[in-house]
PDB file of C-alpha atoms in Angstrom:
ATOM      1  CA  UNK A   1     -82.366 -43.894 -73.605  1.00  0.00           C
ATOM      2  CA  UNK A   2     -82.624 -41.360 -70.756  1.00  0.00           C
ATOM      3  CA  UNK A   3     -83.560 -37.868 -71.889  1.00  0.00           C
ATOM      4  CA  UNK A   4     -80.349 -36.299 -70.611  1.00  0.00           C
ATOM      5  CA  UNK A   5     -78.218 -38.857 -72.439  1.00  0.00           C
ATOM      6  CA  UNK A   6     -80.197 -38.368 -75.654  1.00  0.00           C
ATOM      7  CA  UNK A   7     -79.894 -34.596 -75.356  1.00  0.00           C
ATOM      8  CA  UNK A   8     -76.141 -34.815 -74.787  1.00  0.00           C
ATOM      9  CA  UNK A   9     -75.691 -37.028 -77.824  1.00  0.00           C
ATOM     10  CA  UNK A  10     -77.807 -34.754 -79.998  1.00  0.00           C
ATOM     11  CA  UNK A  11     -75.761 -31.765 -78.864  1.00  0.00           C
ATOM     12  CA  UNK A  12     -72.519 -33.589 -79.686  1.00  0.00           C
ATOM     13  CA  UNK A  13     -73.829 -34.485 -83.147  1.00  0.00           C
ATOM     14  CA  UNK A  14     -74.780 -30.890 -83.811  1.00  0.00           C
ATOM     15  CA  UNK A  15     -71.429 -29.597 -82.587  1.00  0.00           C
ATOM     16  CA  UNK A  16     -69.587 -31.996 -84.878  1.00  0.00           C
ATOM     17  CA  UNK A  17     -71.673 -31.066 -87.918  1.00  0.00           C
ATOM     18  CA  UNK A  18     -71.005 -27.371 -87.448  1.00  0.00           C
ATOM     19  CA  UNK A  19     -67.343 -27.688 -86.522  1.00  0.00           C
ATOM     20  CA  UNK A  20     -66.250 -27.707 -90.172  1.00  0.00           C
ATOM     21  CA  UNK A  21     -65.236 -24.375 -91.683  1.00  0.00           C
ATOM     22  CA  UNK A  22     -67.261 -23.181 -94.680  1.00  0.00           C
ATOM     23  CA  UNK A  23     -65.829 -24.174 -98.056  1.00  0.00           C
ATOM     24  CA  UNK A  24     -65.794 -21.527-100.778  1.00  0.00           C
ATOM     25  CA  UNK A  25     -67.320 -22.550-104.108  1.00  0.00           C
ATOM     26  CA  UNK A  26     -65.495 -22.680-107.412  1.00  0.00           C
ATOM     27  CA  UNK A  27     -68.060 -20.360-108.989  1.00  0.00           C
ATOM     28  CA  UNK A  28     -71.226 -18.443-108.103  1.00  0.00           C
ATOM     29  CA  UNK A  29     -74.133 -17.661-110.427  1.00  0.00           C
ATOM     30  CA  UNK A  30     -77.310 -15.648-109.936  1.00  0.00           C
ATOM     31  CA  UNK A  31     -80.820 -16.662-110.921  1.00  0.00           C
ATOM     32  CA  UNK A  32     -82.492 -13.376-109.932  1.00  0.00           C
ATOM     33  CA  UNK A  33     -81.908  -9.884-108.613  1.00  0.00           C
ATOM     34  CA  UNK A  34     -82.300 -10.555-104.869  1.00  0.00           C
ATOM     35  CA  UNK A  35     -79.049 -11.157-102.934  1.00  0.00           C
ATOM     36  CA  UNK A  36     -80.331 -14.582-101.875  1.00  0.00           C
ATOM     37  CA  UNK A  37     -81.022 -15.709-105.446  1.00  0.00           C
ATOM     38  CA  UNK A  38     -77.631 -17.317-105.981  1.00  0.00           C
ATOM     39  CA  UNK A  39     -76.191 -20.771-106.587  1.00  0.00           C
ATOM     40  CA  UNK A  40     -72.731 -21.912-105.525  1.00  0.00           C
ATOM     41  CA  UNK A  41     -71.041 -24.390-107.854  1.00  0.00           C
ATOM     42  CA  UNK A  42     -68.427 -26.972-106.876  1.00  0.00           C
ATOM     43  CA  UNK A  43     -66.476 -28.755-109.581  1.00  0.00           C
ATOM     44  CA  UNK A  44     -65.803 -32.477-109.185  1.00  0.00           C
ATOM     45  CA  UNK A  45     -62.421 -33.174-107.620  1.00  0.00           C
ATOM     46  CA  UNK A  46     -59.915 -35.804-108.681  1.00  0.00           C
ATOM     47  CA  UNK A  47     -58.798 -37.277-111.977  1.00  0.00           C
ATOM     48  CA  UNK A  48     -61.325 -37.762-114.760  1.00  0.00           C
ATOM     49  CA  UNK A  49     -60.881 -38.928-118.307  1.00  0.00           C
ATOM     50  CA  UNK A  50     -61.030 -36.197-120.968  1.00  0.00           C
ATOM     51  CA  UNK A  51     -64.614 -35.553-121.940  1.00  0.00           C
ATOM     52  CA  UNK A  52     -66.092 -37.344-118.930  1.00  0.00           C
ATOM     53  CA  UNK A  53     -68.927 -35.490-117.257  1.00  0.00           C
ATOM     54  CA  UNK A  54     -69.878 -35.821-113.616  1.00  0.00           C
ATOM     55  CA  UNK A  55     -73.396 -36.310-112.252  1.00  0.00           C
ATOM     56  CA  UNK A  56     -74.873 -33.149-110.786  1.00  0.00           C
ATOM     57  CA  UNK A  57     -76.101 -33.021-107.187  1.00  0.00           C
ATOM     58  CA  UNK A  58     -78.362 -30.085-106.352  1.00  0.00           C
ATOM     59  CA  UNK A  59     -78.281 -29.283-102.620  1.00  0.00           C
ATOM     60  CA  UNK A  60     -81.080 -27.425-100.808  1.00  0.00           C
ATOM     61  CA  UNK A  61     -80.078 -26.464 -97.283  1.00  0.00           C
ATOM     62  CA  UNK A  62     -82.214 -26.666 -94.158  1.00  0.00           C
ATOM     63  CA  UNK A  63     -82.712 -24.337 -91.223  1.00  0.00           C
ATOM     64  CA  UNK A  64     -86.511 -24.338 -90.898  1.00  0.00           C
ATOM     65  CA  UNK A  65     -86.793 -21.865 -93.804  1.00  0.00           C
ATOM     66  CA  UNK A  66     -85.536 -19.196 -91.364  1.00  0.00           C
ATOM     67  CA  UNK A  67     -83.318 -16.273 -92.309  1.00  0.00           C
ATOM     68  CA  UNK A  68     -80.307 -16.861 -90.014  1.00  0.00           C
ATOM     69  CA  UNK A  69     -79.609 -20.289 -91.508  1.00  0.00           C
ATOM     70  CA  UNK A  70     -78.036 -19.882 -94.912  1.00  0.00           C
ATOM     71  CA  UNK A  71     -76.388 -22.202 -97.412  1.00  0.00           C
ATOM     72  CA  UNK A  72     -72.923 -21.933 -95.896  1.00  0.00           C
ATOM     73  CA  UNK A  73     -73.646 -24.497 -93.213  1.00  0.00           C
ATOM     74  CA  UNK A  74     -73.875 -27.182 -95.939  1.00  0.00           C
ATOM     75  CA  UNK A  75     -70.778 -26.115 -97.873  1.00  0.00           C
ATOM     76  CA  UNK A  76     -68.713 -28.858 -96.147  1.00  0.00           C
ATOM     77  CA  UNK A  77     -71.273 -31.359 -97.479  1.00  0.00           C
ATOM     78  CA  UNK A  78     -71.017 -29.817-100.949  1.00  0.00           C
ATOM     79  CA  UNK A  79     -67.241 -30.167-100.820  1.00  0.00           C
ATOM     80  CA  UNK A  80     -67.581 -33.751 -99.521  1.00  0.00           C
ATOM     81  CA  UNK A  81     -69.726 -34.605-102.537  1.00  0.00           C
ATOM     82  CA  UNK A  82     -67.344 -32.882-104.941  1.00  0.00           C
ATOM     83  CA  UNK A  83     -64.431 -34.872-103.545  1.00  0.00           C
ATOM     84  CA  UNK A  84     -66.347 -38.018-104.392  1.00  0.00           C
ATOM     85  CA  UNK A  85     -66.671 -37.116-108.030  1.00  0.00           C
ATOM     86  CA  UNK A  86     -69.934 -35.183-108.167  1.00  0.00           C
ATOM     87  CA  UNK A  87     -70.532 -31.745-109.564  1.00  0.00           C
ATOM     88  CA  UNK A  88     -72.525 -29.781-106.989  1.00  0.00           C
ATOM     89  CA  UNK A  89     -74.957 -26.863-107.090  1.00  0.00           C
ATOM     90  CA  UNK A  90     -75.701 -25.407-103.635  1.00  0.00           C
ATOM     91  CA  UNK A  91     -78.837 -23.263-103.923  1.00  0.00           C
ATOM     92  CA  UNK A  92     -79.679 -20.254-101.788  1.00  0.00           C
ATOM     93  CA  UNK A  93     -83.236 -18.946-101.520  1.00  0.00           C
ATOM     94  CA  UNK A  94     -85.253 -16.366 -99.633  1.00  0.00           C
ATOM     95  CA  UNK A  95     -86.211 -17.403 -96.137  1.00  0.00           C
ATOM     96  CA  UNK A  96     -88.135 -15.865 -93.216  1.00  0.00           C
ATOM     97  CA  UNK A  97     -88.739 -12.329 -92.104  1.00  0.00           C
ATOM     98  CA  UNK A  98     -85.079 -11.485 -91.578  1.00  0.00           C
ATOM     99  CA  UNK A  99     -83.683 -12.466 -94.986  1.00  0.00           C
ATOM    100  CA  UNK A 100     -81.305  -9.506 -94.853  1.00  0.00           C
ATOM    101  CA  UNK A 101     -79.362 -11.421 -92.211  1.00  0.00           C
ATOM    102  CA  UNK A 102     -78.445 -14.143 -94.689  1.00  0.00           C
ATOM    103  CA  UNK A 103     -75.161 -12.447 -95.480  1.00  0.00           C
ATOM    104  CA  UNK A 104     -74.032 -13.128 -91.938  1.00  0.00           C
ATOM    105  CA  UNK A 105     -71.963 -16.041 -90.729  1.00  0.00           C
ATOM    106  CA  UNK A 106     -73.151 -19.613 -90.932  1.00  0.00           C
ATOM    107  CA  UNK A 107     -75.300 -20.432 -87.929  1.00  0.00           C
ATOM    108  CA  UNK A 108     -76.145 -23.856 -86.568  1.00  0.00           C
ATOM    109  CA  UNK A 109     -79.867 -24.524 -86.981  1.00  0.00           C
ATOM    110  CA  UNK A 110     -79.959 -26.565 -83.777  1.00  0.00           C
ATOM    111  CA  UNK A 111     -82.256 -23.986 -82.244  1.00  0.00           C
ATOM    112  CA  UNK A 112     -84.707 -23.989 -85.119  1.00  0.00           C
ATOM    113  CA  UNK A 113     -87.594 -23.086 -82.827  1.00  0.00           C
ATOM    114  CA  UNK A 114     -88.091 -19.534 -84.046  1.00  0.00           C
ATOM    115  CA  UNK A 115     -90.578 -18.807 -81.266  1.00  0.00           C
ATOM    116  CA  UNK A 116     -90.651 -16.082 -78.656  1.00  0.00           C
ATOM    117  CA  UNK A 117     -89.800 -13.340 -81.124  1.00  0.00           C
ATOM    118  CA  UNK A 118     -87.328 -15.340 -83.205  1.00  0.00           C
ATOM    119  CA  UNK A 119     -87.269 -15.302 -87.000  1.00  0.00           C
ATOM    120  CA  UNK A 120     -90.356 -16.498 -88.839  1.00  0.00           C
ATOM    121  CA  UNK A 121     -90.100 -19.531 -91.080  1.00  0.00           C
ATOM    122  CA  UNK A 122     -90.119 -18.818 -94.786  1.00  0.00           C
ATOM    123  CA  UNK A 123     -91.866 -16.296 -96.998  1.00  0.00           C
ATOM    124  CA  UNK A 124     -94.975 -17.017 -98.977  1.00  0.00           C
ATOM    125  CA  UNK A 125     -94.707 -17.138-101.930  1.00  0.00           C
ATOM    126  CA  UNK A 126     -91.077 -16.010-102.193  1.00  0.00           C
ATOM    127  CA  UNK A 127     -89.434 -19.174-100.877  1.00  0.00           C
ATOM    128  CA  UNK A 128     -91.300 -21.296-103.414  1.00  0.00           C
ATOM    129  CA  UNK A 129     -90.779 -18.739-106.181  1.00  0.00           C
ATOM    130  CA  UNK A 130     -87.050 -19.009-105.633  1.00  0.00           C
ATOM    131  CA  UNK A 131     -86.831 -22.791-105.645  1.00  0.00           C
ATOM    132  CA  UNK A 132     -88.876 -22.946-108.845  1.00  0.00           C
ATOM    133  CA  UNK A 133     -86.798 -20.201-110.486  1.00  0.00           C
ATOM    134  CA  UNK A 134     -83.493 -21.749-109.423  1.00  0.00           C
ATOM    135  CA  UNK A 135     -84.379 -25.185-110.760  1.00  0.00           C
ATOM    136  CA  UNK A 136     -85.696 -23.707-114.013  1.00  0.00           C
ATOM    137  CA  UNK A 137     -82.517 -21.660-114.508  1.00  0.00           C
ATOM    138  CA  UNK A 138     -80.142 -24.412-113.456  1.00  0.00           C
ATOM    139  CA  UNK A 139     -79.567 -26.259-116.775  1.00  0.00           C
ATOM    140  CA  UNK A 140     -78.423 -23.099-118.560  1.00  0.00           C
ATOM    141  CA  UNK A 141     -76.334 -21.966-115.581  1.00  0.00           C
ATOM    142  CA  UNK A 142     -74.645 -25.363-115.401  1.00  0.00           C
ATOM    143  CA  UNK A 143     -73.738 -25.251-119.093  1.00  0.00           C
ATOM    144  CA  UNK A 144     -72.228 -21.790-118.631  1.00  0.00           C
ATOM    145  CA  UNK A 145     -70.615 -22.158-115.211  1.00  0.00           C
ATOM    146  CA  UNK A 146     -69.855 -25.837-114.615  1.00  0.00           C
ATOM    147  CA  UNK A 147     -69.108 -27.560-117.927  1.00  0.00           C
ATOM    148  CA  UNK A 148     -67.785 -30.620-116.061  1.00  0.00           C
ATOM    149  CA  UNK A 149     -71.353 -31.453-115.001  1.00  0.00           C
ATOM    150  CA  UNK A 150     -73.889 -33.607-116.799  1.00  0.00           C
ATOM    151  CA  UNK A 151     -77.331 -32.082-116.126  1.00  0.00           C
ATOM    152  CA  UNK A 152     -78.933 -35.199-117.622  1.00  0.00           C
ATOM    153  CA  UNK A 153     -77.804 -37.035-114.476  1.00  0.00           C
ATOM    154  CA  UNK A 154     -79.153 -34.741-111.782  1.00  0.00           C
ATOM    155  CA  UNK A 155     -80.039 -35.817-108.260  1.00  0.00           C
ATOM    156  CA  UNK A 156     -81.834 -33.404-105.969  1.00  0.00           C
ATOM    157  CA  UNK A 157     -81.057 -33.570-102.261  1.00  0.00           C
ATOM    158  CA  UNK A 158     -81.971 -31.457 -99.273  1.00  0.00           C
ATOM    159  CA  UNK A 159     -81.820 -31.600 -95.498  1.00  0.00           C
ATOM    160  CA  UNK A 160     -84.706 -30.915 -93.112  1.00  0.00           C
ATOM    161  CA  UNK A 161     -86.568 -27.888 -94.538  1.00  0.00           C
ATOM    162  CA  UNK A 162     -84.393 -28.327 -97.613  1.00  0.00           C
ATOM    163  CA  UNK A 163     -85.615 -31.921 -97.811  1.00  0.00           C
ATOM    164  CA  UNK A 164     -89.142 -30.551 -97.997  1.00  0.00           C
ATOM    165  CA  UNK A 165     -88.128 -28.209-100.805  1.00  0.00           C
ATOM    166  CA  UNK A 166     -86.444 -31.051-102.699  1.00  0.00           C
ATOM    167  CA  UNK A 167     -89.586 -33.191-102.545  1.00  0.00           C
ATOM    168  CA  UNK A 168     -91.718 -30.192-103.513  1.00  0.00           C
ATOM    169  CA  UNK A 169     -89.499 -29.265-106.466  1.00  0.00           C
ATOM    170  CA  UNK A 170     -89.747 -32.814-107.791  1.00  0.00           C
ATOM    171  CA  UNK A 171     -93.552 -32.653-107.579  1.00  0.00           C
ATOM    172  CA  UNK A 172     -94.253 -29.424-109.444  1.00  0.00           C
ATOM    173  CA  UNK A 173     -95.898 -31.314-112.316  1.00  0.00           C
ATOM    174  CA  UNK A 174     -98.601 -32.578-109.928  1.00  0.00           C
ATOM    175  CA  UNK A 175     -99.334 -29.222-108.305  1.00  0.00           C
ATOM    176  CA  UNK A 176    -102.916 -27.916-108.640  1.00  0.00           C
ATOM    177  CA  UNK A 177    -103.668 -26.674-112.145  1.00  0.00           C
ATOM    178  CA  UNK A 178    -103.951 -23.049-111.019  1.00  0.00           C
ATOM    179  CA  UNK A 179    -100.469 -22.985-109.469  1.00  0.00           C
ATOM    180  CA  UNK A 180     -97.969 -20.668-111.111  1.00  0.00           C
ATOM    181  CA  UNK A 181     -95.223 -23.138-110.131  1.00  0.00           C
ATOM    182  CA  UNK A 182     -96.770 -26.071-111.966  1.00  0.00           C
ATOM    183  CA  UNK A 183     -94.791 -27.559-114.854  1.00  0.00           C
ATOM    184  CA  UNK A 184     -96.139 -29.473-117.841  1.00  0.00           C
ATOM    185  CA  UNK A 185     -93.906 -32.463-117.273  1.00  0.00           C
ATOM    186  CA  UNK A 186     -91.786 -34.052-114.534  1.00  0.00           C
ATOM    187  CA  UNK A 187     -88.435 -32.481-113.781  1.00  0.00           C
ATOM    188  CA  UNK A 188     -85.545 -34.199-115.600  1.00  0.00           C
ATOM    189  CA  UNK A 189     -84.145 -35.801-112.465  1.00  0.00           C
ATOM    190  CA  UNK A 190     -82.503 -39.148-111.804  1.00  0.00           C
ATOM    191  CA  UNK A 191     -84.088 -38.939-108.387  1.00  0.00           C
ATOM    192  CA  UNK A 192     -84.451 -37.247-105.010  1.00  0.00           C
ATOM    193  CA  UNK A 193     -82.636 -38.071-101.766  1.00  0.00           C
ATOM    194  CA  UNK A 194     -84.411 -36.222 -98.956  1.00  0.00           C
ATOM    195  CA  UNK A 195     -82.567 -36.101 -95.625  1.00  0.00           C
ATOM    196  CA  UNK A 196     -84.770 -35.954 -92.517  1.00  0.00           C
ATOM    197  CA  UNK A 197     -87.275 -33.974 -94.577  1.00  0.00           C
ATOM    198  CA  UNK A 198     -90.243 -32.027 -93.268  1.00  0.00           C
ATOM    199  CA  UNK A 199     -92.220 -34.143 -95.685  1.00  0.00           C
ATOM    200  CA  UNK A 200     -95.724 -34.218 -94.218  1.00  0.00           C
ATOM    201  CA  UNK A 201     -97.040 -30.901 -92.941  1.00  0.00           C
ATOM    202  CA  UNK A 202     -99.958 -32.354 -90.988  1.00  0.00           C
ATOM    203  CA  UNK A 203     -97.718 -34.608 -88.917  1.00  0.00           C
ATOM    204  CA  UNK A 204     -95.026 -31.928 -88.593  1.00  0.00           C
ATOM    205  CA  UNK A 205     -97.624 -29.463 -87.332  1.00  0.00           C
ATOM    206  CA  UNK A 206     -99.006 -31.929 -84.785  1.00  0.00           C
ATOM    207  CA  UNK A 207     -95.491 -32.588 -83.506  1.00  0.00           C
ATOM    208  CA  UNK A 208     -94.637 -28.860 -83.508  1.00  0.00           C
ATOM    209  CA  UNK A 209     -91.553 -29.552 -85.608  1.00  0.00           C
ATOM    210  CA  UNK A 210     -89.092 -26.647 -85.453  1.00  0.00           C
ATOM    211  CA  UNK A 211     -91.489 -24.536 -83.418  1.00  0.00           C
ATOM    212  CA  UNK A 212     -94.389 -24.685 -85.856  1.00  0.00           C
ATOM    213  CA  UNK A 213     -92.247 -23.834 -88.863  1.00  0.00           C
ATOM    214  CA  UNK A 214     -94.510 -25.475 -91.446  1.00  0.00           C
ATOM    215  CA  UNK A 215     -97.506 -23.409 -90.319  1.00  0.00           C
ATOM    216  CA  UNK A 216     -95.378 -20.235 -90.347  1.00  0.00           C
ATOM    217  CA  UNK A 217     -94.093 -21.032 -93.839  1.00  0.00           C
ATOM    218  CA  UNK A 218     -97.635 -21.036 -95.192  1.00  0.00           C
ATOM    219  CA  UNK A 219     -98.607 -17.855 -93.388  1.00  0.00           C
ATOM    220  CA  UNK A 220    -100.685 -18.908 -90.379  1.00  0.00           C
ATOM    221  CA  UNK A 221    -103.619 -21.083 -89.328  1.00  0.00           C
ATOM    222  CA  UNK A 222    -106.076 -20.098 -92.070  1.00  0.00           C
ATOM    223  CA  UNK A 223    -103.434 -20.073 -94.776  1.00  0.00           C
ATOM    224  CA  UNK A 224    -102.095 -23.425 -93.578  1.00  0.00           C
ATOM    225  CA  UNK A 225    -105.295 -25.154 -94.638  1.00  0.00           C
ATOM    226  CA  UNK A 226    -105.674 -23.183 -97.873  1.00  0.00           C
ATOM    227  CA  UNK A 227    -102.072 -23.479 -99.042  1.00  0.00           C
ATOM    228  CA  UNK A 228    -101.191 -27.043 -98.073  1.00  0.00           C
ATOM    229  CA  UNK A 229    -102.321 -28.413-101.485  1.00  0.00           C
ATOM    230  CA  UNK A 230     -99.692 -26.158-103.081  1.00  0.00           C
ATOM    231  CA  UNK A 231     -96.869 -26.833-100.638  1.00  0.00           C
ATOM    232  CA  UNK A 232     -97.170 -30.135 -98.747  1.00  0.00           C
ATOM    233  CA  UNK A 233     -95.229 -32.985-100.405  1.00  0.00           C
ATOM    234  CA  UNK A 234     -97.510 -35.571 -98.776  1.00  0.00           C
ATOM    235  CA  UNK A 235    -100.364 -34.188-100.897  1.00  0.00           C
ATOM    236  CA  UNK A 236     -98.310 -34.122-104.123  1.00  0.00           C
ATOM    237  CA  UNK A 237     -98.154 -37.805-104.959  1.00  0.00           C
ATOM    238  CA  UNK A 238     -97.382 -39.846-106.949  1.00  0.00           C
ATOM    239  CA  UNK A 239     -94.522 -38.032-108.702  1.00  0.00           C
ATOM    240  CA  UNK A 240     -93.090 -40.859-110.781  1.00  0.00           C
ATOM    241  CA  UNK A 241     -89.591 -39.759-109.751  1.00  0.00           C
ATOM    242  CA  UNK A 242     -87.325 -42.138-107.832  1.00  0.00           C
ATOM    243  CA  UNK A 243     -87.273 -40.938-104.235  1.00  0.00           C
ATOM    244  CA  UNK A 244     -85.364 -42.044-101.154  1.00  0.00           C
ATOM    245  CA  UNK A 245     -85.708 -40.653 -97.649  1.00  0.00           C
ATOM    246  CA  UNK A 246     -82.786 -40.973 -95.229  1.00  0.00           C
ATOM    247  CA  UNK A 247     -83.754 -40.605 -91.593  1.00  0.00           C
ATOM    248  CA  UNK A 248     -82.029 -41.011 -88.248  1.00  0.00           C
ATOM    249  CA  UNK A 249     -84.064 -43.012 -85.754  1.00  0.00           C
ATOM    250  CA  UNK A 250     -83.020 -40.764 -82.845  1.00  0.00           C
ATOM    251  CA  UNK A 251     -83.734 -37.482 -84.658  1.00  0.00           C
ATOM    252  CA  UNK A 252     -85.357 -35.120 -82.137  1.00  0.00           C
ATOM    253  CA  UNK A 253     -85.596 -32.186 -84.560  1.00  0.00           C
ATOM    254  CA  UNK A 254     -87.624 -33.801 -87.360  1.00  0.00           C
ATOM    255  CA  UNK A 255     -88.822 -37.090 -85.872  1.00  0.00           C
ATOM    256  CA  UNK A 256     -88.963 -40.342 -87.800  1.00  0.00           C
ATOM    257  CA  UNK A 257     -92.784 -40.227 -87.825  1.00  0.00           C
ATOM    258  CA  UNK A 258     -92.718 -37.397 -90.383  1.00  0.00           C
ATOM    259  CA  UNK A 259     -90.769 -39.402 -92.961  1.00  0.00           C
ATOM    260  CA  UNK A 260     -92.813 -42.515 -92.276  1.00  0.00           C
ATOM    261  CA  UNK A 261     -96.051 -40.636 -92.867  1.00  0.00           C
ATOM    262  CA  UNK A 262     -94.805 -39.391 -96.243  1.00  0.00           C
ATOM    263  CA  UNK A 263     -93.725 -42.904 -97.240  1.00  0.00           C
ATOM    264  CA  UNK A 264     -97.156 -44.219 -96.228  1.00  0.00           C
ATOM    265  CA  UNK A 265     -98.896 -41.510 -98.266  1.00  0.00           C
ATOM    266  CA  UNK A 266     -96.762 -42.422-101.268  1.00  0.00           C
ATOM    267  CA  UNK A 267     -97.678 -46.089-100.901  1.00  0.00           C
ATOM    268  CA  UNK A 268    -101.377 -45.224-100.766  1.00  0.00           C
ATOM    269  CA  UNK A 269    -100.869 -43.226-103.973  1.00  0.00           C
ATOM    270  CA  UNK A 270     -99.315 -46.271-105.629  1.00  0.00           C
ATOM    271  CA  UNK A 271     -95.703 -45.156-105.421  1.00  0.00           C
ATOM    272  CA  UNK A 272     -92.819 -46.861-103.662  1.00  0.00           C
ATOM    273  CA  UNK A 273     -90.538 -44.482-101.792  1.00  0.00           C
ATOM    274  CA  UNK A 274     -87.327 -45.765-100.253  1.00  0.00           C
ATOM    275  CA  UNK A 275     -86.919 -45.131 -96.534  1.00  0.00           C
ATOM    276  CA  UNK A 276     -83.451 -45.696 -95.097  1.00  0.00           C
ATOM    277  CA  UNK A 277     -83.560 -45.594 -91.291  1.00  0.00           C
ATOM    278  CA  UNK A 278     -80.239 -45.210 -89.492  1.00  0.00           C
ATOM    279  CA  UNK A 279     -79.847 -46.553 -85.978  1.00  0.00           C
ATOM    280  CA  UNK A 280     -78.437 -44.274 -83.274  1.00  0.00           C
ATOM    281  CA  UNK A 281     -78.369 -41.304 -85.658  1.00  0.00           C
ATOM    282  CA  UNK A 282     -79.959 -37.928 -85.010  1.00  0.00           C
ATOM    283  CA  UNK A 283     -80.669 -34.934 -87.231  1.00  0.00           C
ATOM    284  CA  UNK A 284     -77.268 -33.522 -88.072  1.00  0.00           C
ATOM    285  CA  UNK A 285     -74.967 -36.481 -88.888  1.00  0.00           C
ATOM    286  CA  UNK A 286     -76.688 -36.700 -92.283  1.00  0.00           C
ATOM    287  CA  UNK A 287     -74.855 -33.511 -93.357  1.00  0.00           C
ATOM    288  CA  UNK A 288     -71.677 -34.051 -91.305  1.00  0.00           C
ATOM    289  CA  UNK A 289     -68.742 -35.235 -93.459  1.00  0.00           C
ATOM    290  CA  UNK A 290     -67.120 -36.686 -90.329  1.00  0.00           C
ATOM    291  CA  UNK A 291     -70.099 -38.962 -89.625  1.00  0.00           C
ATOM    292  CA  UNK A 292     -70.724 -42.434 -91.020  1.00  0.00           C
ATOM    293  CA  UNK A 293     -74.307 -41.382 -91.782  1.00  0.00           C
ATOM    294  CA  UNK A 294     -73.042 -38.883 -94.336  1.00  0.00           C
ATOM    295  CA  UNK A 295     -71.284 -41.674 -96.218  1.00  0.00           C
ATOM    296  CA  UNK A 296     -74.636 -43.478 -96.366  1.00  0.00           C
ATOM    297  CA  UNK A 297     -76.188 -40.351 -97.854  1.00  0.00           C
ATOM    298  CA  UNK A 298     -73.510 -40.197-100.549  1.00  0.00           C
ATOM    299  CA  UNK A 299     -74.098 -43.853-101.393  1.00  0.00           C
ATOM    300  CA  UNK A 300     -77.839 -43.265-101.759  1.00  0.00           C
ATOM    301  CA  UNK A 301     -77.128 -40.362-104.103  1.00  0.00           C
ATOM    302  CA  UNK A 302     -74.630 -42.425-106.074  1.00  0.00           C
ATOM    303  CA  UNK A 303     -77.119 -45.242-106.585  1.00  0.00           C
ATOM    304  CA  UNK A 304     -79.414 -42.828-108.380  1.00  0.00           C
ATOM    305  CA  UNK A 305     -76.779 -40.753-110.181  1.00  0.00           C
ATOM    306  CA  UNK A 306     -74.373 -43.249-111.724  1.00  0.00           C
TER     307      UNK A 306
END
């Protein structure tokens, strides 16, 4: 496909994904004192039998771990899931150097480069602190805030940088022994569905994914080497948790090679990871309720949750 045609299609996909207005949650809970330490909850829509509980989908948004890109850009996806019978927890977390901007309007992460004076990707260790704290607090918050949800049937999903965080959160029990984020046992998850995840930091760094975001997340060149064992999902295998990656073949933001490298690393570690490759699909249709690719995502989640 000619470069100009591919660029035009990618731009159209991005425009469609971010054309949906944000959807307010049914409830909001905090898991810490920082303004970004919040979780939006969406109750399952539609008729359910008395006493029936819905599977819980935990959503971790993308945006290259950068401050301008907050959880509101995935609220249409959260609503889409809720309308299909899921209870949904949409997690916010601290991001790059301009986290105070997170109260601003939802911004399309199409320009995730963050170079030339743009926002830095992530905060070490704050971003990881928050994901660990949110997941640890979630069962109690769900019982208090979203009684329609069944936390025993939880699927973790995330897009792009959020896909990385989903894979990382599911691997905390295999973190190095000196990690403060390490858990004694696997997370009680039905599985993980990672959408175009930044799943292998070595490959992402070589491809300069999102303007070197993975290297920025870990703090720089020296820190990148030192901290990868604590942060790179491709080094945290096997997890023993059912995992599926969903990836568009024409993704020019997080290329297919990143997901393939993670799947290969899993195989070498003795673990089978599902890899669903979607033809003629880029980065953003995976979170666009108007796109067929989003329906595929929901089906992958359903296969694990129900």
